[in-house]
XYZ file of C-alpha atoms in Angstrom:
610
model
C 0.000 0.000 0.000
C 1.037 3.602 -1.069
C 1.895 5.927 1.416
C -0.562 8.554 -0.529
C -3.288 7.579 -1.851
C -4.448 9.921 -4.730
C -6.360 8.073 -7.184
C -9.733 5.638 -6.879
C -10.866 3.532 -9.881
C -14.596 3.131 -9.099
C -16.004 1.257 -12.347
C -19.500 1.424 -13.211
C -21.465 -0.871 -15.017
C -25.272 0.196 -14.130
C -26.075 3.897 -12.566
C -27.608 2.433 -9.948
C -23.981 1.887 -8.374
C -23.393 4.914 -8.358
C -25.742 6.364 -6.068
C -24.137 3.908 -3.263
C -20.834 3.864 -4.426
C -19.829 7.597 -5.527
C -20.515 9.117 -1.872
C -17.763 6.793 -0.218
C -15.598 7.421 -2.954
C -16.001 11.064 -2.676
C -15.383 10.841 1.067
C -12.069 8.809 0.481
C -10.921 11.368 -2.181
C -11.300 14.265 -0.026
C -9.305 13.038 3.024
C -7.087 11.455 0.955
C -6.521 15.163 -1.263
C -7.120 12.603 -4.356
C -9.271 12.372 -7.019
C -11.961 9.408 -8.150
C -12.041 8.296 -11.702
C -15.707 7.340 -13.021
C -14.871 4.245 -15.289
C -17.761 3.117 -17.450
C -18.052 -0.593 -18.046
C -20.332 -2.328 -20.563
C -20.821 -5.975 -20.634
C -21.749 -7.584 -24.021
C -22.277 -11.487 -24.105
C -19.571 -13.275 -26.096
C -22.366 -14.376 -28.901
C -22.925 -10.710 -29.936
C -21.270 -8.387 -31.708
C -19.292 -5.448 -29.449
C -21.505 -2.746 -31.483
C -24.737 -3.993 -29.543
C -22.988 -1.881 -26.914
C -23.610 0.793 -28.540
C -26.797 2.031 -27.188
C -25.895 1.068 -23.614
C -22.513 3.164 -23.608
C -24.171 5.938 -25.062
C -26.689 5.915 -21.863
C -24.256 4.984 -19.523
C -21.920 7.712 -20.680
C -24.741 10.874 -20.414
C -25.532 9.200 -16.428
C -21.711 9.803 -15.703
C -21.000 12.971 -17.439
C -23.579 14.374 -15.707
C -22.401 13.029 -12.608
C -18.492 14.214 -12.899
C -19.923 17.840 -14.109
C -21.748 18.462 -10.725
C -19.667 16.515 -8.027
C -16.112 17.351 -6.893
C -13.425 15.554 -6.763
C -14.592 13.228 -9.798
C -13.162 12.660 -13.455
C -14.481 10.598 -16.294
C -13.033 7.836 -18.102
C -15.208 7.296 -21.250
C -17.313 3.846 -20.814
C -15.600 0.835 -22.426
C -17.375 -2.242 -24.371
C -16.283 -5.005 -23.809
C -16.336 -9.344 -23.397
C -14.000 -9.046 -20.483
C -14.817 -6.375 -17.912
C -12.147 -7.656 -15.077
C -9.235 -7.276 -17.864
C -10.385 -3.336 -19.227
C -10.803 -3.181 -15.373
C -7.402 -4.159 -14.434
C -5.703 -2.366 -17.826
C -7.163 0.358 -16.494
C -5.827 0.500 -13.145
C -2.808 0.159 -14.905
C -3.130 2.991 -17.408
C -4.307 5.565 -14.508
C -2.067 4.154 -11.988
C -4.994 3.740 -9.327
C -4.442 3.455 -5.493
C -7.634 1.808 -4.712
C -9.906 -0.174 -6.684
C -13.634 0.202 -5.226
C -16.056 -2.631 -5.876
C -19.930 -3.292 -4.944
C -20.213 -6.673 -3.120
C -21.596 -9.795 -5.584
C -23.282 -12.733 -3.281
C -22.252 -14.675 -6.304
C -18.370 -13.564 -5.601
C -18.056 -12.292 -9.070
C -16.351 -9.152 -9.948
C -16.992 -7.940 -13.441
C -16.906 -11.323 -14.495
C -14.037 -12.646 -12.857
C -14.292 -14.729 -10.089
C -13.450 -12.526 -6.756
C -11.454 -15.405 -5.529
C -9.092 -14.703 -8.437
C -9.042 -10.838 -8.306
C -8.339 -10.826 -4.245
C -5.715 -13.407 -4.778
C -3.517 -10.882 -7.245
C -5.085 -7.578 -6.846
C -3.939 -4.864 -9.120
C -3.850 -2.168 -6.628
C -5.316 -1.912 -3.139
C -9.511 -3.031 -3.336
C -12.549 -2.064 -1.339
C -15.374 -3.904 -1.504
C -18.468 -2.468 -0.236
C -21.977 -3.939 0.517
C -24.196 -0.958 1.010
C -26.420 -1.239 3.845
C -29.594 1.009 4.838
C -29.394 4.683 4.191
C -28.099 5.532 7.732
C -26.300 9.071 9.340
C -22.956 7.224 10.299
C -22.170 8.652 13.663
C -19.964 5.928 14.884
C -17.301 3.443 12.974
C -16.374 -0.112 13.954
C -12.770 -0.895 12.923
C -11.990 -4.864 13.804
C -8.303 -5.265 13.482
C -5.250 -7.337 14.323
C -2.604 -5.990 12.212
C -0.800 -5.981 9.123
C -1.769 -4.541 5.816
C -5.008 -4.884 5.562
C -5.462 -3.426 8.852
C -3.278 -0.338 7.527
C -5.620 0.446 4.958
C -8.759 -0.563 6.654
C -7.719 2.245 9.145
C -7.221 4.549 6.909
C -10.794 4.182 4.876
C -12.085 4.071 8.707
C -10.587 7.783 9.791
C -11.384 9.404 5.960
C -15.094 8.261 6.634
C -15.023 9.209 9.841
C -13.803 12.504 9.276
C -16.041 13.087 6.202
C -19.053 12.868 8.666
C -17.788 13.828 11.907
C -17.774 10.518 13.450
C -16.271 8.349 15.600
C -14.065 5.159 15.702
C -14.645 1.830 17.998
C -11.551 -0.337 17.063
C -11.951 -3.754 17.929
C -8.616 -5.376 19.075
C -8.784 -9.127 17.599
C -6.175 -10.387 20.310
C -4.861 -13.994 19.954
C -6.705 -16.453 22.949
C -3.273 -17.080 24.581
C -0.745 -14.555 25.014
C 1.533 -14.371 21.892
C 3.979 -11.649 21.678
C 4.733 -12.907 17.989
C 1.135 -12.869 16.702
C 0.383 -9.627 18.528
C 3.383 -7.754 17.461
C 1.120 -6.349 14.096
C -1.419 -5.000 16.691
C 1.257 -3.428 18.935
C 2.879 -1.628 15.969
C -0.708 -0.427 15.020
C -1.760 0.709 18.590
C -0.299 4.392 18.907
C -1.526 4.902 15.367
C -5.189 4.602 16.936
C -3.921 6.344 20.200
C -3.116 9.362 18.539
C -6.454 9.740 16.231
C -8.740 11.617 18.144
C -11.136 10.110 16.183
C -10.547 6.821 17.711
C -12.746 7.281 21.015
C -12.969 3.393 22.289
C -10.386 0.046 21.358
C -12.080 -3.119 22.605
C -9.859 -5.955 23.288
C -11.590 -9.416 21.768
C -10.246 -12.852 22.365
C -13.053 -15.201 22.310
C -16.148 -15.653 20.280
C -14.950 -12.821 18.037
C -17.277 -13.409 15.029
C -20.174 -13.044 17.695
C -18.605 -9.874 19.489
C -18.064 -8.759 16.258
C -21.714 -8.776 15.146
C -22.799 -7.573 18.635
C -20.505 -4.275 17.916
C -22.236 -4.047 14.728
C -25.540 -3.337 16.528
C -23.933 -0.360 17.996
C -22.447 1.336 14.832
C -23.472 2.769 11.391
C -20.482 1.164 9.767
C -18.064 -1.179 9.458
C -14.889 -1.234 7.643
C -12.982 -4.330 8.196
C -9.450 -6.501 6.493
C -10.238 -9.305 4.199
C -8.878 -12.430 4.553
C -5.259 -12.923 3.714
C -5.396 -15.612 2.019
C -8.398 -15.833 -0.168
C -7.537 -19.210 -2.075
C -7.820 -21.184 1.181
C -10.922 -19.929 2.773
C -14.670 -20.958 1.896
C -15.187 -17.491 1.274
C -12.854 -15.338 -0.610
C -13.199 -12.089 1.766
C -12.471 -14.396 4.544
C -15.187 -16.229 6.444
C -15.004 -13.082 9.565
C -16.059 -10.673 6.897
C -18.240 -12.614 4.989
C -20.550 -13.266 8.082
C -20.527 -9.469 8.593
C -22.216 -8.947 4.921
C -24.520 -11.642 5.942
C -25.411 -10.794 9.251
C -25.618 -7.258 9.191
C -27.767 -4.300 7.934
C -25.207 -1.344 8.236
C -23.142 -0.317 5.097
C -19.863 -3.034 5.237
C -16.454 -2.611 3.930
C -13.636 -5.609 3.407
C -10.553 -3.952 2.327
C -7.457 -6.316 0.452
C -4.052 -4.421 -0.256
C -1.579 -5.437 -2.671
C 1.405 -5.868 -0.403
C 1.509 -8.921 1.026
C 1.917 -9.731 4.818
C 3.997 -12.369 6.106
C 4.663 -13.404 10.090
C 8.118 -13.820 11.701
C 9.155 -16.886 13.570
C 9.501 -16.188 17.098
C 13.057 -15.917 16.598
C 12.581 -13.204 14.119
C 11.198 -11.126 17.170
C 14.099 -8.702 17.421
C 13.641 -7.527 13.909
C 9.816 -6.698 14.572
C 10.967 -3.745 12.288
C 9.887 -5.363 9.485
C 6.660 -6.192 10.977
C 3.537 -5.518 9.109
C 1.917 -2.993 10.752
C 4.881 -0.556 11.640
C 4.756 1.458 8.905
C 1.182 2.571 9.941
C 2.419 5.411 11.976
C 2.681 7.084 8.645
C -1.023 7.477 8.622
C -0.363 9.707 11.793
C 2.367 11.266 10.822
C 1.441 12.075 6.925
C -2.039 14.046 8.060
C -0.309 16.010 10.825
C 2.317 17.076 8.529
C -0.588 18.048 6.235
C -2.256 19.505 9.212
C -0.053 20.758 11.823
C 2.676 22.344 9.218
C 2.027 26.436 8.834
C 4.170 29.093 7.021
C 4.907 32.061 8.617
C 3.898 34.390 5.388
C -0.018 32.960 6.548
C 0.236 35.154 9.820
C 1.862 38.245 8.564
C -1.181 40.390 9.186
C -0.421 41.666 12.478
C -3.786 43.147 13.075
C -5.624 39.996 12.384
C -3.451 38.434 14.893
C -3.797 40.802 17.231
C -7.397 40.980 17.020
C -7.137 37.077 17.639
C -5.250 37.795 20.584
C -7.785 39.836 22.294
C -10.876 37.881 20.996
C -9.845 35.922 23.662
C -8.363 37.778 26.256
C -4.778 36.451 25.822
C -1.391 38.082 26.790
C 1.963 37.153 25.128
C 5.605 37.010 26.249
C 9.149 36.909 24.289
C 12.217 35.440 26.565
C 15.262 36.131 24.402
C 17.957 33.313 25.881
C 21.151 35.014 25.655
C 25.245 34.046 26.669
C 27.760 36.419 24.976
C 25.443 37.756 21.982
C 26.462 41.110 22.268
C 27.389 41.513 18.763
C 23.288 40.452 17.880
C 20.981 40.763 20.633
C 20.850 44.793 19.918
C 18.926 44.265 16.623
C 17.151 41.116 17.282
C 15.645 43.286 20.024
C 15.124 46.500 18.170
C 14.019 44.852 15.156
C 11.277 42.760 17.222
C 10.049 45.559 19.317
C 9.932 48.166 16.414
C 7.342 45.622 14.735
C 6.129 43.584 17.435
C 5.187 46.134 20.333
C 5.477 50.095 18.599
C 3.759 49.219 15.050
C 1.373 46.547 16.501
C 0.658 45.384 20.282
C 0.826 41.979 19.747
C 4.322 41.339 22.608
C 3.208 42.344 25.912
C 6.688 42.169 26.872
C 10.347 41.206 25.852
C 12.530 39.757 28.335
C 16.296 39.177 28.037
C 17.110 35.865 30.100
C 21.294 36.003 30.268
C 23.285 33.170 31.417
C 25.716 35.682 33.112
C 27.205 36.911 29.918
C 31.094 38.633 30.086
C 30.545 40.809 27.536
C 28.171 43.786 26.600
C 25.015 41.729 26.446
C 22.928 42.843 29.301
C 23.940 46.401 28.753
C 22.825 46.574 25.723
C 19.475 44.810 26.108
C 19.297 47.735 29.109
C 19.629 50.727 26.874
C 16.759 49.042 24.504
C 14.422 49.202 27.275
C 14.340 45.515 27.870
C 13.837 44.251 31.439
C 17.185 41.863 32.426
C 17.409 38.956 34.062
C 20.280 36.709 34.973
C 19.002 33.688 35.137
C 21.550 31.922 37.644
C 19.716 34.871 40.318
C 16.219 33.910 39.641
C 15.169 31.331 42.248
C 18.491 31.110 43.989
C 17.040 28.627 46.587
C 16.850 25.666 44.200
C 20.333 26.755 42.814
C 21.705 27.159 39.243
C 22.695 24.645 36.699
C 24.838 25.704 33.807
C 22.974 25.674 29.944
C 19.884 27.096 27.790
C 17.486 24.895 29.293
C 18.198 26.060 32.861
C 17.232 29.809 31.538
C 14.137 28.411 29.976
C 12.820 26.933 32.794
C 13.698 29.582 35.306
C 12.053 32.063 32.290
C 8.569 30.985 33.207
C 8.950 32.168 36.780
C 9.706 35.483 35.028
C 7.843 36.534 32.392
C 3.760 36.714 32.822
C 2.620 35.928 29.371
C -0.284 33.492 28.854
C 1.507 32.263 25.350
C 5.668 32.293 25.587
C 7.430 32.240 22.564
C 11.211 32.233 22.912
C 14.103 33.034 20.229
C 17.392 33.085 20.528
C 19.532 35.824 19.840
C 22.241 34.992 17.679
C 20.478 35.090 14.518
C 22.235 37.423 12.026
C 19.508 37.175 9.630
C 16.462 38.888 12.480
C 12.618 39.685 11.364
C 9.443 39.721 12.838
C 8.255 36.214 11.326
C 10.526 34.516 13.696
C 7.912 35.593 16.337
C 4.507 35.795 14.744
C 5.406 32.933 12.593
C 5.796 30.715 16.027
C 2.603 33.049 17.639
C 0.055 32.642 14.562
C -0.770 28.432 15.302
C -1.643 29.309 18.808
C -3.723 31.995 18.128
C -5.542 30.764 15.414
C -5.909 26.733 15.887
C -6.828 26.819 20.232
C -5.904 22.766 19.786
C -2.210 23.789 19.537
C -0.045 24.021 22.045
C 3.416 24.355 21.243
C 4.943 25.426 18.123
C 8.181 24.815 16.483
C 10.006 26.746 13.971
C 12.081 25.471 11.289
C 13.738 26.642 8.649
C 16.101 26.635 5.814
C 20.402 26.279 7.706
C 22.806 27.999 5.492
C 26.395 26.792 6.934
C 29.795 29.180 6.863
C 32.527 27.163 5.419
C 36.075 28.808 4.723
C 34.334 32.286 5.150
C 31.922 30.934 2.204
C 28.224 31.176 3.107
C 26.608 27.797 1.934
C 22.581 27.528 1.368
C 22.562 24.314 3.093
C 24.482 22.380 5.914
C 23.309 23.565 8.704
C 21.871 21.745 11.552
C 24.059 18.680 11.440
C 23.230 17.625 15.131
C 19.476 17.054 13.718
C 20.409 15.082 10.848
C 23.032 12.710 12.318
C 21.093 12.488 15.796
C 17.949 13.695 16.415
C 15.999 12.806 13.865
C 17.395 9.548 13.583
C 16.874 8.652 17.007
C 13.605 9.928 17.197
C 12.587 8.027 13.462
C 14.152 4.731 15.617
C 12.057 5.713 19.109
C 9.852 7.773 18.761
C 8.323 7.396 14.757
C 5.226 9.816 15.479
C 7.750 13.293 15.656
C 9.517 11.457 12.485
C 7.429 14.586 10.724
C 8.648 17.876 12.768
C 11.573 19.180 10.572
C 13.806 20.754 13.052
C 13.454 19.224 16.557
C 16.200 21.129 17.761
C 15.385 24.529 16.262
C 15.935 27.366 19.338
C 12.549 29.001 18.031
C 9.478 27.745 19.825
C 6.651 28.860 21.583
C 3.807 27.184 23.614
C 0.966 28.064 26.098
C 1.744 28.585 29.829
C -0.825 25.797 30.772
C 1.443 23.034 28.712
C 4.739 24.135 29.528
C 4.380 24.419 33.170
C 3.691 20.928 33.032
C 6.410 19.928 31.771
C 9.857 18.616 32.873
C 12.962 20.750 31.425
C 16.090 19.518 30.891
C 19.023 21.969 31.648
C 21.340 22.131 28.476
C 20.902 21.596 24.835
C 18.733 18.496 25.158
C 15.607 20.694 26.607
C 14.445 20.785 22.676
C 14.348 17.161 22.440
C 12.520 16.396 25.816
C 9.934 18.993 25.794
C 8.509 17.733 21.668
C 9.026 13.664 24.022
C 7.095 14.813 26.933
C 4.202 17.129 24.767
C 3.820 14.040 22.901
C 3.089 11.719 25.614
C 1.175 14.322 27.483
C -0.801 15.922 24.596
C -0.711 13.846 21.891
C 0.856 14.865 18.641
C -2.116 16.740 17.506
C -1.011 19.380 20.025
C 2.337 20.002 18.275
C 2.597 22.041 15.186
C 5.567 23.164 13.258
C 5.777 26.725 11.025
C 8.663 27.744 8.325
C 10.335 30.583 9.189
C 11.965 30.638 5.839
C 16.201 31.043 6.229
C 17.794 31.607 9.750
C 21.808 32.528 9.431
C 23.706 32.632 12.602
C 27.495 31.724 13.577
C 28.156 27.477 13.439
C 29.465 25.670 16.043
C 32.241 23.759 15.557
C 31.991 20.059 15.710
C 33.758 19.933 19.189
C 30.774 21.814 20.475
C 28.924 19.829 18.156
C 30.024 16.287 19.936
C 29.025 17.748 23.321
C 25.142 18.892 22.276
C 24.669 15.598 20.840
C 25.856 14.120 24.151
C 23.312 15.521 25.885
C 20.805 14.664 23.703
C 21.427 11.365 23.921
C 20.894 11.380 27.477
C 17.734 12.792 27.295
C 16.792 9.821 24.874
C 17.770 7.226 27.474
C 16.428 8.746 30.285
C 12.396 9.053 28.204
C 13.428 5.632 26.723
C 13.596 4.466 30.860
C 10.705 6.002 31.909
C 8.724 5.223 28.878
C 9.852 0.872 29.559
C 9.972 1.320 32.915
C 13.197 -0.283 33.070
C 16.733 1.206 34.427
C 19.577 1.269 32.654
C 22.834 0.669 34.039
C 24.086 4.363 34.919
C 25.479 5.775 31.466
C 28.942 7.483 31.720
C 28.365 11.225 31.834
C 32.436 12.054 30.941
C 32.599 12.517 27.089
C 36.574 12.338 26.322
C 37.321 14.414 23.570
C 40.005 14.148 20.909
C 42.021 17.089 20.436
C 45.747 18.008 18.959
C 48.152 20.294 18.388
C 51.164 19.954 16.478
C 53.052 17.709 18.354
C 50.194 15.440 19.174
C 47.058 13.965 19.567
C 45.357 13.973 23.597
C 42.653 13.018 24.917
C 40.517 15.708 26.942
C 37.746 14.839 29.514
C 34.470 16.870 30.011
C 31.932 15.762 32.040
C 28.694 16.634 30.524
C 25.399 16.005 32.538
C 21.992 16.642 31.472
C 20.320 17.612 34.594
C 16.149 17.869 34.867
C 14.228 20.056 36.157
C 10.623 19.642 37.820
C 7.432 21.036 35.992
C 7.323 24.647 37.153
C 4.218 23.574 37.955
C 5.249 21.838 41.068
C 7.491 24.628 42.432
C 5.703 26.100 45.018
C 7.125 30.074 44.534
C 5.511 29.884 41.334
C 2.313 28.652 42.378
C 2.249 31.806 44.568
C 2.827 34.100 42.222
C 0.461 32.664 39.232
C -2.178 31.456 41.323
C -1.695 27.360 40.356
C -2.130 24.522 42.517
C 0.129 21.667 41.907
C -0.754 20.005 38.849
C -1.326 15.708 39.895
């Protein structure tokens, strides 16, 4: 099965069809951003001549013309005559390069003259097969599923129909009798696919008498989409004897799905490399519509007085902490630039805050003279000390500034302008299911003097995302999880746990995830953002810490402790008599959900979140 779906074949060989038919196809189409392609099919006996089709095509051809002139999404493929329907059917496919093949159930298991046995058995693309059922509002979907391919694309027909008419999802967990881990494994690689759809509101675990659970669900719901059998040629019943009993049995519009790619189970040895399990490459479903969903560019939010208008539709005030060690060669136009356009032309900052790390040079003086309120951050709650690193000043930031939404930017960036602030600002104010925002953005790199248009960010390309792709597949989508541009809403972040250093990017999109689902992150392109590169010494020790953050959210998230990793990173260095070895000790510390500290719950009014 295609990871995008874009085209459905839905042939036609009497009107009636398509009064059934057309509206699910329709549906599919517009989750799916696709298209369906009307395919006209006349039948003529073998003993006649083709030209007897004549009349029919002509008839057949005004019903569908009609039908693609009026209804969206819809083209039309002029009606063929034919003695084989399945083979025009399957040429077809072929010719348009189809994603899904919809067909109207046949009692006699026929499909346009072939034998459905046949046609499931080597399927030209992925098939639906759909026995209409009364005329019904469908208000709530039944999804039975174990796993595997078929349950891939029987989720995804069940959240496009859901979503075309605001329903919900029951998915029915077809668990083996006996514990299995092997057997299961599909399932388990499914499971925070339908964890993370807010349309899935209930999953049912079955294990015995499934067929008659199944129909019992079926009482409950207006439709049921549902995997065929995976192995049609051995079955009684070519859509699997489960299915099959459904169409019989129930009165509800059904749906048996079959994709092309086959599914095979690993020996229990095979365990380790559940990998390749069917199933695993579901969480594309989740991650493909968020990235459709939850991805904004900042030129959508550049009127300021629309956004500012948003703000105060509902009574919101906004904050900008400006991190800052040593930047005194930027922070005096990233904060001129942003108050000029963000607070003078346009009230959409309440306030800028400068949040310095104890900076040796001219930083906080300058920040002074711009009007900017100071803070160092190693003197704000002195009681529960001061670690060393950016995350340290973040948390201790949300003691400080009073904004309902934070946004925070850092202030080395050469290249300043206002979207690196409303850009990060516009998701929360327009889309109240948001909570945190990333930026990214295009990473020009310096090398030799030379200004490159790409390069940058090599921490997130050699570690990030490839540990979160290997842990944590659902953020496989945000582009930059390390960008220093973010903002969020005070009621999320005080929830959360900070980490001190660099790997506070990296456990805050972990531990909004598990707390708010991935629906609650989004992600907006700031365009190009050109600032000084590290060099890869400092480069080794960021990635250090992220690592640790990984291992400690890979603990809690098991429930298992690891043996205590070494926190010394020993790094290679020379000169040019020799090569040495130089140790660093490098420790991610975490800090509590502000939240929980009790200071702040004086000053903001908050009880301990528990």
């Amino acid at each position: 099965m295609s990871d995008s779906i874009q085209k459905i074949l839905l042939p036609i060989s009497d009107p009636a069809q398509v009064h059934t038919l057309l509206p699910i196809a329709r549906a599919l189409a517009a989750s799916w951003h696709g298209r369906v392609i009307l395919f006209g099919i006349v039948q003529i006996a073998k003993e006649k001549s083709l030209s007897e089709g004549a009349l029919p095509a002509q008839q057949l051809r005004q019903e569908l013309e009609r039908l693609a002139a009026t209804v969206p999404f819809v083209e039309l493929q002029m009606p063929k005559v034919t003695y084989t329907p399945w083979d025009e059917i399957a040429r077809q496919v072929q010719h348009s390069e189809s994603d899904v093949l919809l067909l109207s159930w046949c009692e006699e298991q026929v499909a346009f003259g072939a034998p459905l046995r046949q046609v499931l058995s080597h399927p030209p693309c992925d098939i639906a097969i759909v026995r209409p059922g009364d005329p019904a509002t469908i208000r709530h979907v039944m999804l039975p599923v174990r796993g595997g391919p078929h349950a891939e694309l029987a989720l995804r027909v069940s959240i496009a129909l859901a979503e075309a008419n605001n329903a919900e999802i029951t998915a029915l967990h077809i668990a083996p009798p006996t514990p299995n881990r092997v057997a299961d494994l599909p399932f388990a690689n499914l499971l925070p696919v339908l964890q993370q759809s807010p349309l899935v509101t209930r999953i049912v675990t079955l294990q015995r008498h499934i067929q008659a659970s199944i129909l019992t669900e079926a009482r409950q719901h207006d439709l049921i989409v549902m995997g065929a059998t995976t192995q049609p040629d051995k079955e009684p019943n070519a859509i699997g004897e489960a299915a099959a009993r459904v169409f019989r049995s129930t009165r509800v519009t059904a749906i048996t799905v079959k994709t092309r790619r086959e599914m095979t189970m690993p020996e229990s040895s095979e365990v380790a490399s559940s990998a390749a399990l069917p199933g695993l490459q579901s969480i594309s479903i989740v991650v493909d519509k968020w990235f459709a969903e939850n991805t904004f560019h900042s030129h959508e939010f550049n009127d300021l007085k629309r956004l500012v208008e948003l703000k105060q539709a509902q009574g919101l005030t906004i904050s900008l902490g400006l991190p800052a060690l040593d930047e005194a060669e930027t922070v005096g136009r990233v904060i001129a630039t942003i108050k000029r356009a963000l607070m003078e032309r346009v009230p959409l900052l309440d306030e800028i805050v400068l949040i310095d790390s104890n900076s040796t040079d001219a930083t906080r003086q300058i920040a002074e003279q711009q009007g900017v309120p100071v803070y160092i951050h190693q003197q704000v709650l002195p009681q529960y000390g001061a670690y060393v690193g950016k995350g340290e000043a973040l948390w201790k930031s949300l003691y400080v500034l009073r904004g309902d939404l934070i946004a925070w930017v850092d202030t080395d960036i050469t290249n300043i302008h206002p979207r690196f602030v409303y850009g990060l600002l516009g998701p929360l104010l327009r889309e109240p299911r948001v909570q945190y925002v990333k930026g990214f953005y295009r990473r020009p790199i310096h090398v030799n003097e030379t200004l490159h248009d790409s390069g940058g960010g090599r921490v997130t390309e050699l570690v990030a995302r490839p540990m979160l792709n290997l842990f944590y597949p659902e953020l496989s989508g945000v582009v930059q999880p390390l960008s220093g541009e973010y903002a969020g809403r005070r009621t999320a972040l005080e929830q959360l746990s900070f980490f001190t250093g660099y790997g506070v990017e990296t456990g805050l999109l972990i531990d909004l995830l598990e707390t708010f689902g991935l629906p609650a992150i989004a992600q907006c392109d700031l365009e190009e953002r050109i600032h000084q590169n590290q060099d890869l010494t400092a480069l080794g020790k960021m990635s250090f810490q992220i690592l640790q953050v990984f291992i400690r959210r890979l603990e809690m998230r098991h429930g298992a402790m690891l043996p205590e990793v070494n926190k010394t990173m020993k790094l290679v260095q020379h000169d040019a008599a020799r090569f040495y070895l130089d140790i660093h000790d490098i420790r991610e510390h975490e800090r509590p959900p502000m939240a929980s500290v009790l200071e702040y719950q004086a000053r903001f009014g908050r009880a301990k979140r528990g």
